């Protein structure tokens, strides 16, 4: 739990550090002269060196785990090492790419901007903790364990975690935390209090109940953790966090390791930014064609289910008439053998003429690059599902939400719309179980081939 929260924060700061560093270089070069084409190696060198040094020295971690002085010192050392490495790299390739004055201005500006970013993140996490923001956690079971966890998280404001109360069938235990209800009310309380994480602190005799409650919460966007017994720890196959001496085992952890998640996120940001710049003329032309053919907004927003069951608004170029969302039941059919919903049909009367061509070429998916930048989606992953289809999922199918949803995925390059919902879930689970960065690259390459051939898209 703590490692996941820390990795998410560190990854966010690292992304901002890299973007800010490149902008500092752009500003310095822009002030001195117009950046000619032969200066573009500067950006690649800075991106590689700063990323490598900041991953090794991890000044982002110090923001949340060390004193302010230690955090600033670690940042200063990281910038100094990166700048020294950059100077050596410039000397080896071409000393004329950046003059000494510009180099010193870049390093000074970079140190100042990154210090502001790190101080901003540190202040924001403390402010969130003070106002009760961040992630809301509910403890099921032992009131004393809940109070102890609340004290420990107050000592770690960088987590943004707030214990809102506890749920127990025994309500007379003296504690400073609020008793919110009995264990049987758990699902209702999770929804009512907008809970993000649930920690089970029930005795071993009630572990069967933990399993039942976990299944009841499988469709809710919450992370699940358990305070294990000594026997559980002996056979635990998942990472064990330790919060003030209290071990926590995650029952619904992401399928990605912190390193995999960071690599995937950095790749998503860099590639989506490049694609948005390169494809902006095409996107402008598509917007014009949509507007000329039929009234209504250019961008269609639709609620989808994302990672861990969280809902978000997914963007697409509008390929249907404006009342299409209310008419889904007119075309939705069920598989004759399984009774599962098939939400895509050929010759859909709700699709416009321009929209049919957009779907055939998958150009209607381009606005989802903004979802990627916002962190709601990834370039590669299971498709984000529509709520009315997810409502009919079997419990095992909810495992497809253990990774960020993607614009393309293993299902799309192995059948696309030709496969119904109840079959493509197995493809998504294959992707999750065999995930690697190289698999993402393979899927992206196959996506280009599938889109070019136009198989299965309608």
Short mmCIF file of C-alpha atoms in Angstrom, two decimals:
data_model
loop_
_atom_site.label_atom_id
_atom_site.label_comp_id
_atom_site.label_asym_id
_atom_site.label_seq_id
_atom_site.Cartn_x
_atom_site.Cartn_y
_atom_site.Cartn_z
CA UNK A 1 0.00 0.00 0.00
CA UNK A 2 2.65 2.51 1.07
CA UNK A 3 5.00 1.43 -1.72
CA UNK A 4 2.27 1.86 -4.33
CA UNK A 5 1.37 5.33 -3.07
CA UNK A 6 5.03 6.34 -2.87
CA UNK A 7 5.75 4.98 -6.37
CA UNK A 8 2.79 6.89 -7.81
CA UNK A 9 3.95 10.17 -6.22
CA UNK A 10 7.58 9.65 -7.19
CA UNK A 11 6.55 8.84 -10.77
CA UNK A 12 4.46 12.01 -11.00
CA UNK A 13 7.30 14.19 -9.72
CA UNK A 14 9.81 12.53 -12.08
CA UNK A 15 7.58 13.25 -15.07
CA UNK A 16 7.23 16.90 -14.04
CA UNK A 17 10.99 17.14 -13.46
CA UNK A 18 11.73 15.84 -16.94
CA UNK A 19 9.20 18.13 -18.65
CA UNK A 20 10.43 21.16 -16.68
CA UNK A 21 14.08 20.39 -17.49
CA UNK A 22 13.37 20.23 -21.22
CA UNK A 23 11.40 23.49 -21.04
CA UNK A 24 14.32 25.15 -19.26
CA UNK A 25 16.60 24.09 -22.11
CA UNK A 26 14.11 25.39 -24.68
CA UNK A 27 13.95 28.75 -22.89
CA UNK A 28 17.73 29.11 -22.69
CA UNK A 29 18.30 28.16 -26.32
CA UNK A 30 15.38 30.32 -27.41
CA UNK A 31 16.85 33.36 -25.68
CA UNK A 32 20.31 32.90 -27.20
CA UNK A 33 19.37 31.97 -30.77
CA UNK A 34 16.88 30.19 -32.96
CA UNK A 35 17.29 26.44 -32.29
CA UNK A 36 18.66 24.98 -35.58
CA UNK A 37 18.07 21.38 -36.47
CA UNK A 38 21.56 20.27 -35.38
CA UNK A 39 20.78 21.31 -31.77
CA UNK A 40 18.03 18.72 -31.32
CA UNK A 41 20.56 16.18 -29.92
CA UNK A 42 20.68 18.46 -26.88
CA UNK A 43 17.12 17.54 -25.96
CA UNK A 44 17.75 13.81 -26.31
CA UNK A 45 20.91 14.04 -24.20
CA UNK A 46 19.21 16.05 -21.46
CA UNK A 47 16.19 13.73 -21.37
CA UNK A 48 18.37 10.62 -21.09
CA UNK A 49 20.91 11.98 -18.55
CA UNK A 50 18.39 13.68 -16.23
CA UNK A 51 16.09 10.66 -16.24
CA UNK A 52 18.94 8.25 -15.49
CA UNK A 53 20.45 10.39 -12.70
CA UNK A 54 17.09 11.14 -11.09
CA UNK A 55 16.14 7.47 -11.09
CA UNK A 56 19.46 6.52 -9.46
CA UNK A 57 19.61 9.31 -6.83
CA UNK A 58 15.80 9.54 -6.45
CA UNK A 59 15.51 13.12 -5.13
CA UNK A 60 11.74 12.70 -5.64
CA UNK A 61 11.62 10.12 -2.85
CA UNK A 62 13.33 12.52 -0.43
CA UNK A 63 10.43 14.98 -0.79
CA UNK A 64 8.11 12.62 1.03
CA UNK A 65 10.44 10.71 3.34
CA UNK A 66 13.14 13.19 4.49
CA UNK A 67 13.34 16.64 6.09
CA UNK A 68 13.09 19.72 3.88
CA UNK A 69 16.84 20.39 4.13
CA UNK A 70 17.70 16.79 3.18
CA UNK A 71 15.26 16.89 0.26
CA UNK A 72 16.73 20.12 -1.18
CA UNK A 73 20.28 18.81 -0.66
CA UNK A 74 19.46 15.59 -2.52
CA UNK A 75 17.94 17.61 -5.38
CA UNK A 76 21.01 19.88 -5.56
CA UNK A 77 23.32 16.86 -5.76
CA UNK A 78 21.16 15.24 -8.47
CA UNK A 79 21.17 18.40 -10.63
CA UNK A 80 24.92 18.83 -10.07
CA UNK A 81 25.66 15.25 -11.15
CA UNK A 82 23.33 15.49 -14.15
CA UNK A 83 24.86 18.82 -15.21
CA UNK A 84 28.40 17.45 -14.88
CA UNK A 85 27.48 14.38 -16.94
CA UNK A 86 25.81 16.63 -19.52
CA UNK A 87 28.92 18.81 -19.76
CA UNK A 88 31.07 15.73 -20.40
CA UNK A 89 28.63 14.49 -23.00
CA UNK A 90 28.70 17.88 -24.78
CA UNK A 91 32.49 17.82 -24.85
CA UNK A 92 32.53 14.36 -26.42
CA UNK A 93 29.99 14.99 -29.18
CA UNK A 94 30.40 18.67 -30.04
CA UNK A 95 31.51 21.43 -27.67
CA UNK A 96 29.88 24.09 -29.87
CA UNK A 97 26.30 22.90 -29.34
CA UNK A 98 25.93 25.02 -26.18
CA UNK A 99 28.24 27.84 -25.05
CA UNK A 100 29.41 28.14 -21.44
CA UNK A 101 27.12 31.04 -20.55
CA UNK A 102 24.01 29.26 -21.87
CA UNK A 103 25.03 26.09 -20.06
CA UNK A 104 25.34 27.88 -16.70
CA UNK A 105 22.03 29.69 -17.22
CA UNK A 106 20.34 26.38 -18.02
CA UNK A 107 21.69 24.68 -14.88
CA UNK A 108 20.73 27.61 -12.63
CA UNK A 109 17.25 27.85 -14.13
CA UNK A 110 16.81 24.09 -13.90
CA UNK A 111 17.77 24.02 -10.22
CA UNK A 112 15.39 26.87 -9.41
CA UNK A 113 12.43 25.42 -11.31
CA UNK A 114 12.88 21.89 -9.94
CA UNK A 115 13.21 23.26 -6.39
CA UNK A 116 9.88 25.03 -6.86
CA UNK A 117 8.27 21.84 -8.19
CA UNK A 118 9.55 19.73 -5.29
CA UNK A 119 8.50 22.31 -2.71
CA UNK A 120 5.11 22.51 -4.39
CA UNK A 121 4.55 18.75 -4.18
CA UNK A 122 5.67 18.69 -0.55
CA UNK A 123 3.35 21.58 0.35
CA UNK A 124 0.46 20.06 -1.57
CA UNK A 125 0.67 16.72 0.22
CA UNK A 126 0.74 18.42 3.63
CA UNK A 127 -2.17 20.66 2.62
CA UNK A 128 -4.21 17.70 1.41
CA UNK A 129 -3.63 15.90 4.68
CA UNK A 130 -4.63 19.00 6.71
CA UNK A 131 -7.93 19.49 4.84
CA UNK A 132 -8.85 15.81 4.81
CA UNK A 133 -8.20 15.33 1.11
CA UNK A 134 -6.31 12.53 -0.53
CA UNK A 135 -7.34 8.89 -0.17
CA UNK A 136 -10.11 7.89 2.23
CA UNK A 137 -9.53 4.61 4.07
CA UNK A 138 -12.02 2.50 6.02
CA UNK A 139 -10.92 -0.16 8.52
CA UNK A 140 -13.09 -3.26 8.96
CA UNK A 141 -12.72 -4.94 12.34
CA UNK A 142 -10.41 -4.05 15.22
CA UNK A 143 -10.99 -0.47 16.42
CA UNK A 144 -7.60 -0.32 18.16
CA UNK A 145 -5.82 -1.31 14.95
CA UNK A 146 -7.78 1.39 13.10
CA UNK A 147 -6.75 4.04 15.65
CA UNK A 148 -3.13 2.92 15.47
CA UNK A 149 -3.14 3.04 11.66
CA UNK A 150 -4.68 6.53 11.76
CA UNK A 151 -1.85 7.75 14.02
CA UNK A 152 0.78 6.23 11.75
CA UNK A 153 -0.65 7.79 8.60
CA UNK A 154 -0.81 11.19 10.31
CA UNK A 155 2.95 10.88 10.71
CA UNK A 156 3.25 10.26 6.96
CA UNK A 157 1.38 13.20 5.40
CA UNK A 158 2.92 12.48 1.99
CA UNK A 159 0.60 9.48 1.62
CA UNK A 160 -2.51 11.68 1.63
CA UNK A 161 -4.24 8.83 3.51
CA UNK A 162 -7.03 9.61 5.98
CA UNK A 163 -8.69 6.92 8.11
CA UNK A 164 -12.31 8.08 8.05
CA UNK A 165 -13.53 5.52 10.59
CA UNK A 166 -14.01 1.86 11.27
CA UNK A 167 -16.69 -0.77 10.68
CA UNK A 168 -17.34 -3.39 13.34
CA UNK A 169 -20.11 -5.44 14.87
CA UNK A 170 -18.86 -4.17 18.25
CA UNK A 171 -19.40 -0.44 18.59
CA UNK A 172 -18.60 0.20 22.28
CA UNK A 173 -14.80 -0.01 21.94
CA UNK A 174 -13.27 3.26 23.23
CA UNK A 175 -11.40 4.99 20.37
CA UNK A 176 -10.96 8.42 18.84
CA UNK A 177 -12.20 7.17 15.46
CA UNK A 178 -15.81 7.19 14.33
CA UNK A 179 -17.82 3.96 14.26
CA UNK A 180 -19.62 4.04 10.90
CA UNK A 181 -21.68 0.87 11.03
CA UNK A 182 -21.67 -2.92 11.14
CA UNK A 183 -19.72 -5.19 8.80
CA UNK A 184 -22.89 -6.09 6.89
CA UNK A 185 -23.18 -2.40 5.85
CA UNK A 186 -19.72 -2.32 4.28
CA UNK A 187 -20.71 -1.96 0.61
CA UNK A 188 -23.19 0.83 1.37
CA UNK A 189 -20.65 2.68 3.54
CA UNK A 190 -17.96 2.43 0.86
CA UNK A 191 -20.28 4.17 -1.57
CA UNK A 192 -21.64 6.67 0.95
CA UNK A 193 -18.25 7.87 2.20
CA UNK A 194 -16.44 7.61 -1.18
CA UNK A 195 -13.90 5.17 0.22
CA UNK A 196 -10.71 4.58 -1.79
CA UNK A 197 -9.11 1.82 0.31
CA UNK A 198 -10.45 -0.82 2.71
CA UNK A 199 -8.25 -2.50 5.34
CA UNK A 200 -9.55 -5.74 6.89
CA UNK A 201 -8.44 -6.18 10.52
CA UNK A 202 -10.58 -9.23 11.31
CA UNK A 203 -9.43 -12.29 13.32
CA UNK A 204 -8.43 -15.52 11.50
CA UNK A 205 -11.77 -17.10 12.36
CA UNK A 206 -13.48 -14.55 10.08
CA UNK A 207 -11.22 -14.87 7.03
CA UNK A 208 -14.04 -16.57 5.16
CA UNK A 209 -16.04 -13.39 5.67
CA UNK A 210 -13.12 -11.38 4.26
CA UNK A 211 -13.37 -13.43 1.05
CA UNK A 212 -17.12 -12.84 0.84
CA UNK A 213 -16.75 -9.10 1.43
CA UNK A 214 -13.98 -8.90 -1.16
CA UNK A 215 -16.29 -10.44 -3.76
CA UNK A 216 -19.06 -7.99 -2.83
CA UNK A 217 -16.63 -5.10 -3.37
CA UNK A 218 -15.18 -6.40 -6.63
CA UNK A 219 -17.20 -3.94 -8.73
CA UNK A 220 -16.35 -0.98 -6.49
CA UNK A 221 -13.30 1.25 -7.26
CA UNK A 222 -11.52 0.44 -4.00
CA UNK A 223 -8.20 -1.15 -3.09
CA UNK A 224 -8.34 -3.95 -0.52
CA UNK A 225 -5.76 -4.76 2.17
CA UNK A 226 -5.64 -7.12 5.14
CA UNK A 227 -3.79 -7.20 8.47
CA UNK A 228 -2.40 -10.76 8.25
CA UNK A 229 -1.66 -13.34 10.92
CA UNK A 230 1.78 -14.90 11.38
CA UNK A 231 0.67 -17.89 9.25
CA UNK A 232 -0.51 -15.58 6.46
CA UNK A 233 2.87 -13.82 6.47
CA UNK A 234 4.71 -17.12 6.22
CA UNK A 235 2.94 -18.03 2.97
CA UNK A 236 2.30 -14.52 1.57
CA UNK A 237 3.09 -14.19 -2.15
CA UNK A 238 2.38 -10.46 -2.31
CA UNK A 239 4.56 -7.61 -1.00
CA UNK A 240 3.99 -6.85 2.67
CA UNK A 241 3.96 -3.22 3.82
CA UNK A 242 4.72 -2.29 7.39
CA UNK A 243 2.91 0.72 8.88
CA UNK A 244 4.08 1.45 12.40
CA UNK A 245 4.68 -2.23 13.09
CA UNK A 246 1.37 -3.31 11.55
CA UNK A 247 1.87 -5.53 8.45
CA UNK A 248 -0.49 -5.03 5.50
CA UNK A 249 -1.04 -7.45 2.63
CA UNK A 250 -2.78 -6.14 -0.49
CA UNK A 251 -5.66 -8.26 -1.75
CA UNK A 252 -6.32 -6.23 -4.90
CA UNK A 253 -2.98 -4.84 -5.97
CA UNK A 254 -2.09 -3.57 -9.43
CA UNK A 255 -0.61 -6.14 -11.79
CA UNK A 256 2.25 -3.72 -12.56
CA UNK A 257 5.31 -3.30 -10.39
CA UNK A 258 6.30 0.29 -9.47
CA UNK A 259 9.12 0.15 -12.05
CA UNK A 260 6.82 -1.17 -14.79
CA UNK A 261 4.22 1.49 -13.99
CA UNK A 262 6.81 4.29 -14.09
CA UNK A 263 8.26 3.07 -17.40
CA UNK A 264 4.81 2.70 -18.91
CA UNK A 265 3.74 6.18 -17.73
CA UNK A 266 6.85 7.92 -19.06
CA UNK A 267 6.46 6.17 -22.42
CA UNK A 268 2.77 7.14 -22.56
CA UNK A 269 3.47 10.82 -21.90
CA UNK A 270 6.33 11.15 -24.37
CA UNK A 271 4.64 9.27 -27.22
CA UNK A 272 1.19 10.86 -26.76
CA UNK A 273 2.72 14.37 -26.75
CA UNK A 274 4.62 13.62 -29.95
CA UNK A 275 1.52 12.13 -31.61
CA UNK A 276 -0.67 15.08 -30.64
CA UNK A 277 1.80 17.51 -32.20
CA UNK A 278 2.24 15.46 -35.40
CA UNK A 279 -1.45 14.63 -35.83
CA UNK A 280 -2.91 18.03 -34.90
CA UNK A 281 -3.57 19.03 -38.58
CA UNK A 282 -5.40 15.74 -39.19
CA UNK A 283 -7.42 16.15 -36.00
CA UNK A 284 -8.40 19.69 -37.02
CA UNK A 285 -9.57 18.41 -40.43
CA UNK A 286 -11.60 15.60 -38.81
CA UNK A 287 -13.26 18.11 -36.47
CA UNK A 288 -14.26 20.25 -39.45
CA UNK A 289 -15.73 17.29 -41.38
CA UNK A 290 -17.77 16.16 -38.35
CA UNK A 291 -19.14 19.67 -37.85
CA UNK A 292 -20.09 20.02 -41.53
CA UNK A 293 -21.96 16.70 -41.70
CA UNK A 294 -24.21 16.81 -38.63
CA UNK A 295 -25.04 19.11 -35.72
CA UNK A 296 -23.59 18.45 -32.30
CA UNK A 297 -20.23 18.54 -30.51
CA UNK A 298 -17.07 17.34 -32.24
CA UNK A 299 -15.86 15.43 -29.19
CA UNK A 300 -18.04 12.69 -27.73
CA UNK A 301 -17.63 12.02 -24.01
CA UNK A 302 -18.73 8.72 -22.54
CA UNK A 303 -18.41 7.31 -19.03
CA UNK A 304 -16.18 4.25 -18.92
CA UNK A 305 -14.79 1.89 -16.27
CA UNK A 306 -11.03 2.20 -15.81
CA UNK A 307 -8.32 0.83 -13.54
CA UNK A 308 -9.63 -0.70 -10.30
CA UNK A 309 -13.21 0.08 -11.39
CA UNK A 310 -12.79 3.87 -11.32
CA UNK A 311 -15.08 5.76 -13.67
CA UNK A 312 -13.90 8.50 -16.02
CA UNK A 313 -15.00 10.40 -19.12
CA UNK A 314 -13.43 8.92 -22.26
CA UNK A 315 -12.99 11.18 -25.32
CA UNK A 316 -13.66 10.21 -28.94
CA UNK A 317 -14.42 12.01 -32.16
CA UNK A 318 -18.20 11.85 -32.50
CA UNK A 319 -19.02 9.15 -35.06
CA UNK A 320 -22.77 8.92 -34.36
CA UNK A 321 -25.76 11.23 -34.33
CA UNK A 322 -26.21 13.17 -31.10
CA UNK A 323 -29.05 10.96 -29.76
CA UNK A 324 -27.14 7.69 -30.30
CA UNK A 325 -26.22 7.17 -26.66
CA UNK A 326 -29.89 7.04 -25.68
CA UNK A 327 -30.65 4.51 -28.44
CA UNK A 328 -28.07 1.84 -27.55
CA UNK A 329 -30.80 -0.66 -26.68
CA UNK A 330 -32.07 -0.52 -30.28
CA UNK A 331 -28.94 -2.22 -31.60
CA UNK A 332 -27.51 -4.03 -28.56
CA UNK A 333 -27.93 -7.78 -28.95
CA UNK A 334 -27.01 -10.81 -26.90
CA UNK A 335 -24.84 -13.74 -27.82
CA UNK A 336 -27.10 -16.67 -28.67
CA UNK A 337 -25.03 -19.20 -26.72
CA UNK A 338 -24.04 -17.26 -23.60
CA UNK A 339 -26.62 -14.49 -23.37
CA UNK A 340 -23.84 -11.88 -22.98
CA UNK A 341 -24.30 -8.38 -24.42
CA UNK A 342 -22.72 -7.56 -27.80
CA UNK A 343 -22.48 -3.79 -27.84
CA UNK A 344 -21.08 -3.36 -31.37
CA UNK A 345 -23.00 -4.19 -34.54
CA UNK A 346 -22.31 -3.81 -38.25
CA UNK A 347 -24.49 -1.38 -40.22
CA UNK A 348 -25.40 0.56 -37.06
CA UNK A 349 -27.99 3.16 -38.21
CA UNK A 350 -26.78 5.60 -35.57
CA UNK A 351 -23.35 6.00 -37.23
CA UNK A 352 -22.81 8.98 -39.56
CA UNK A 353 -21.14 8.73 -42.97
CA UNK A 354 -17.97 10.45 -41.74
CA UNK A 355 -18.15 8.46 -38.52
CA UNK A 356 -18.16 5.16 -40.41
CA UNK A 357 -14.90 6.10 -42.13
CA UNK A 358 -13.40 7.27 -38.85
CA UNK A 359 -14.25 3.96 -37.22
CA UNK A 360 -12.89 2.00 -40.14
CA UNK A 361 -9.53 3.74 -39.76
CA UNK A 362 -9.75 4.05 -35.95
CA UNK A 363 -9.19 7.81 -36.27
CA UNK A 364 -12.15 8.38 -33.95
CA UNK A 365 -9.90 7.16 -31.10
CA UNK A 366 -7.32 9.97 -31.45
CA UNK A 367 -8.80 12.27 -28.73
CA UNK A 368 -8.06 9.49 -26.21
CA UNK A 369 -4.46 10.73 -26.34
CA UNK A 370 -5.71 13.43 -23.97
CA UNK A 371 -7.02 10.69 -21.64
CA UNK A 372 -3.52 9.23 -21.73
CA UNK A 373 -1.94 12.56 -20.77
CA UNK A 374 -4.43 12.90 -17.91
CA UNK A 375 -3.40 9.49 -16.57
CA UNK A 376 -6.84 7.91 -17.06
CA UNK A 377 -5.67 5.64 -19.88
CA UNK A 378 -2.52 4.17 -21.37
CA UNK A 379 -1.53 3.69 -24.99
CA UNK A 380 -1.78 -0.10 -24.50
CA UNK A 381 -4.11 -2.00 -22.20
CA UNK A 382 -7.60 -3.52 -21.95
CA UNK A 383 -10.27 -1.31 -23.43
CA UNK A 384 -12.20 0.73 -20.84
CA UNK A 385 -15.60 -0.90 -20.52
CA UNK A 386 -19.03 0.71 -20.58
CA UNK A 387 -20.80 0.58 -17.19
CA UNK A 388 -23.88 -1.29 -18.43
CA UNK A 389 -21.67 -4.08 -19.81
CA UNK A 390 -19.43 -4.20 -16.72
CA UNK A 391 -22.59 -4.58 -14.63
CA UNK A 392 -23.02 -8.05 -16.17
CA UNK A 393 -19.43 -9.16 -15.57
CA UNK A 394 -18.65 -12.37 -13.76
CA UNK A 395 -16.36 -11.81 -10.73
CA UNK A 396 -13.31 -13.20 -12.60
CA UNK A 397 -13.79 -10.71 -15.43
CA UNK A 398 -13.14 -7.75 -13.10
CA UNK A 399 -9.48 -8.80 -13.07
CA UNK A 400 -9.12 -6.98 -16.42
CA UNK A 401 -9.22 -3.70 -14.47
CA UNK A 402 -5.93 -4.42 -12.64
CA UNK A 403 -3.99 -2.30 -15.17
CA UNK A 404 -4.73 1.08 -16.81
CA UNK A 405 -7.11 0.80 -19.78
CA UNK A 406 -5.62 1.41 -23.21
CA UNK A 407 -6.35 2.91 -26.61
CA UNK A 408 -5.26 -0.39 -28.13
CA UNK A 409 -4.60 -3.81 -26.67
CA UNK A 410 -4.09 -7.53 -27.16
CA UNK A 411 -7.78 -7.99 -27.95
CA UNK A 412 -7.81 -5.30 -30.66
CA UNK A 413 -4.87 -6.81 -32.56
CA UNK A 414 -6.32 -10.33 -32.32
CA UNK A 415 -9.82 -9.86 -33.67
CA UNK A 416 -10.97 -6.33 -32.74
CA UNK A 417 -14.76 -5.89 -32.93
CA UNK A 418 -15.26 -9.34 -34.45
CA UNK A 419 -14.92 -10.85 -30.98
CA UNK A 420 -17.76 -10.43 -28.45
CA UNK A 421 -17.27 -9.11 -24.94
CA UNK A 422 -17.21 -12.46 -23.15
CA UNK A 423 -14.32 -13.67 -25.34
CA UNK A 424 -12.11 -10.60 -25.41
CA UNK A 425 -11.93 -10.60 -21.60
CA UNK A 426 -9.74 -13.71 -21.80
CA UNK A 427 -7.42 -11.87 -24.20
CA UNK A 428 -7.17 -9.00 -21.72
CA UNK A 429 -6.27 -11.39 -18.91
CA UNK A 430 -3.59 -12.92 -21.12
CA UNK A 431 -2.11 -9.45 -21.59
CA UNK A 432 -2.13 -8.77 -17.84
CA UNK A 433 -0.55 -12.10 -16.94
CA UNK A 434 2.19 -11.72 -19.58
CA UNK A 435 2.75 -7.97 -19.31
CA UNK A 436 6.08 -6.45 -20.30
CA UNK A 437 7.19 -3.20 -21.91
CA UNK A 438 8.22 -5.18 -24.99
CA UNK A 439 4.74 -6.67 -25.25
CA UNK A 440 3.38 -3.10 -25.35
CA UNK A 441 5.74 -2.26 -28.21
CA UNK A 442 4.70 -5.43 -30.05
CA UNK A 443 1.01 -4.57 -29.68
CA UNK A 444 1.59 -1.00 -30.92
CA UNK A 445 3.39 -2.36 -34.00
CA UNK A 446 0.60 -4.86 -34.71
CA UNK A 447 -1.99 -2.11 -34.21
CA UNK A 448 -0.53 -0.15 -37.12
CA UNK A 449 -0.85 -3.23 -39.35
CA UNK A 450 -4.41 -4.05 -38.20
CA UNK A 451 -5.60 -0.45 -38.62
CA UNK A 452 -4.01 -0.25 -42.08
CA UNK A 453 -5.79 -3.45 -43.15
CA UNK A 454 -9.05 -2.31 -41.52
CA UNK A 455 -9.91 -5.71 -40.02
CA UNK A 456 -12.84 -5.94 -37.65
CA UNK A 457 -13.49 -2.21 -37.17
CA UNK A 458 -17.02 -0.84 -37.58
#
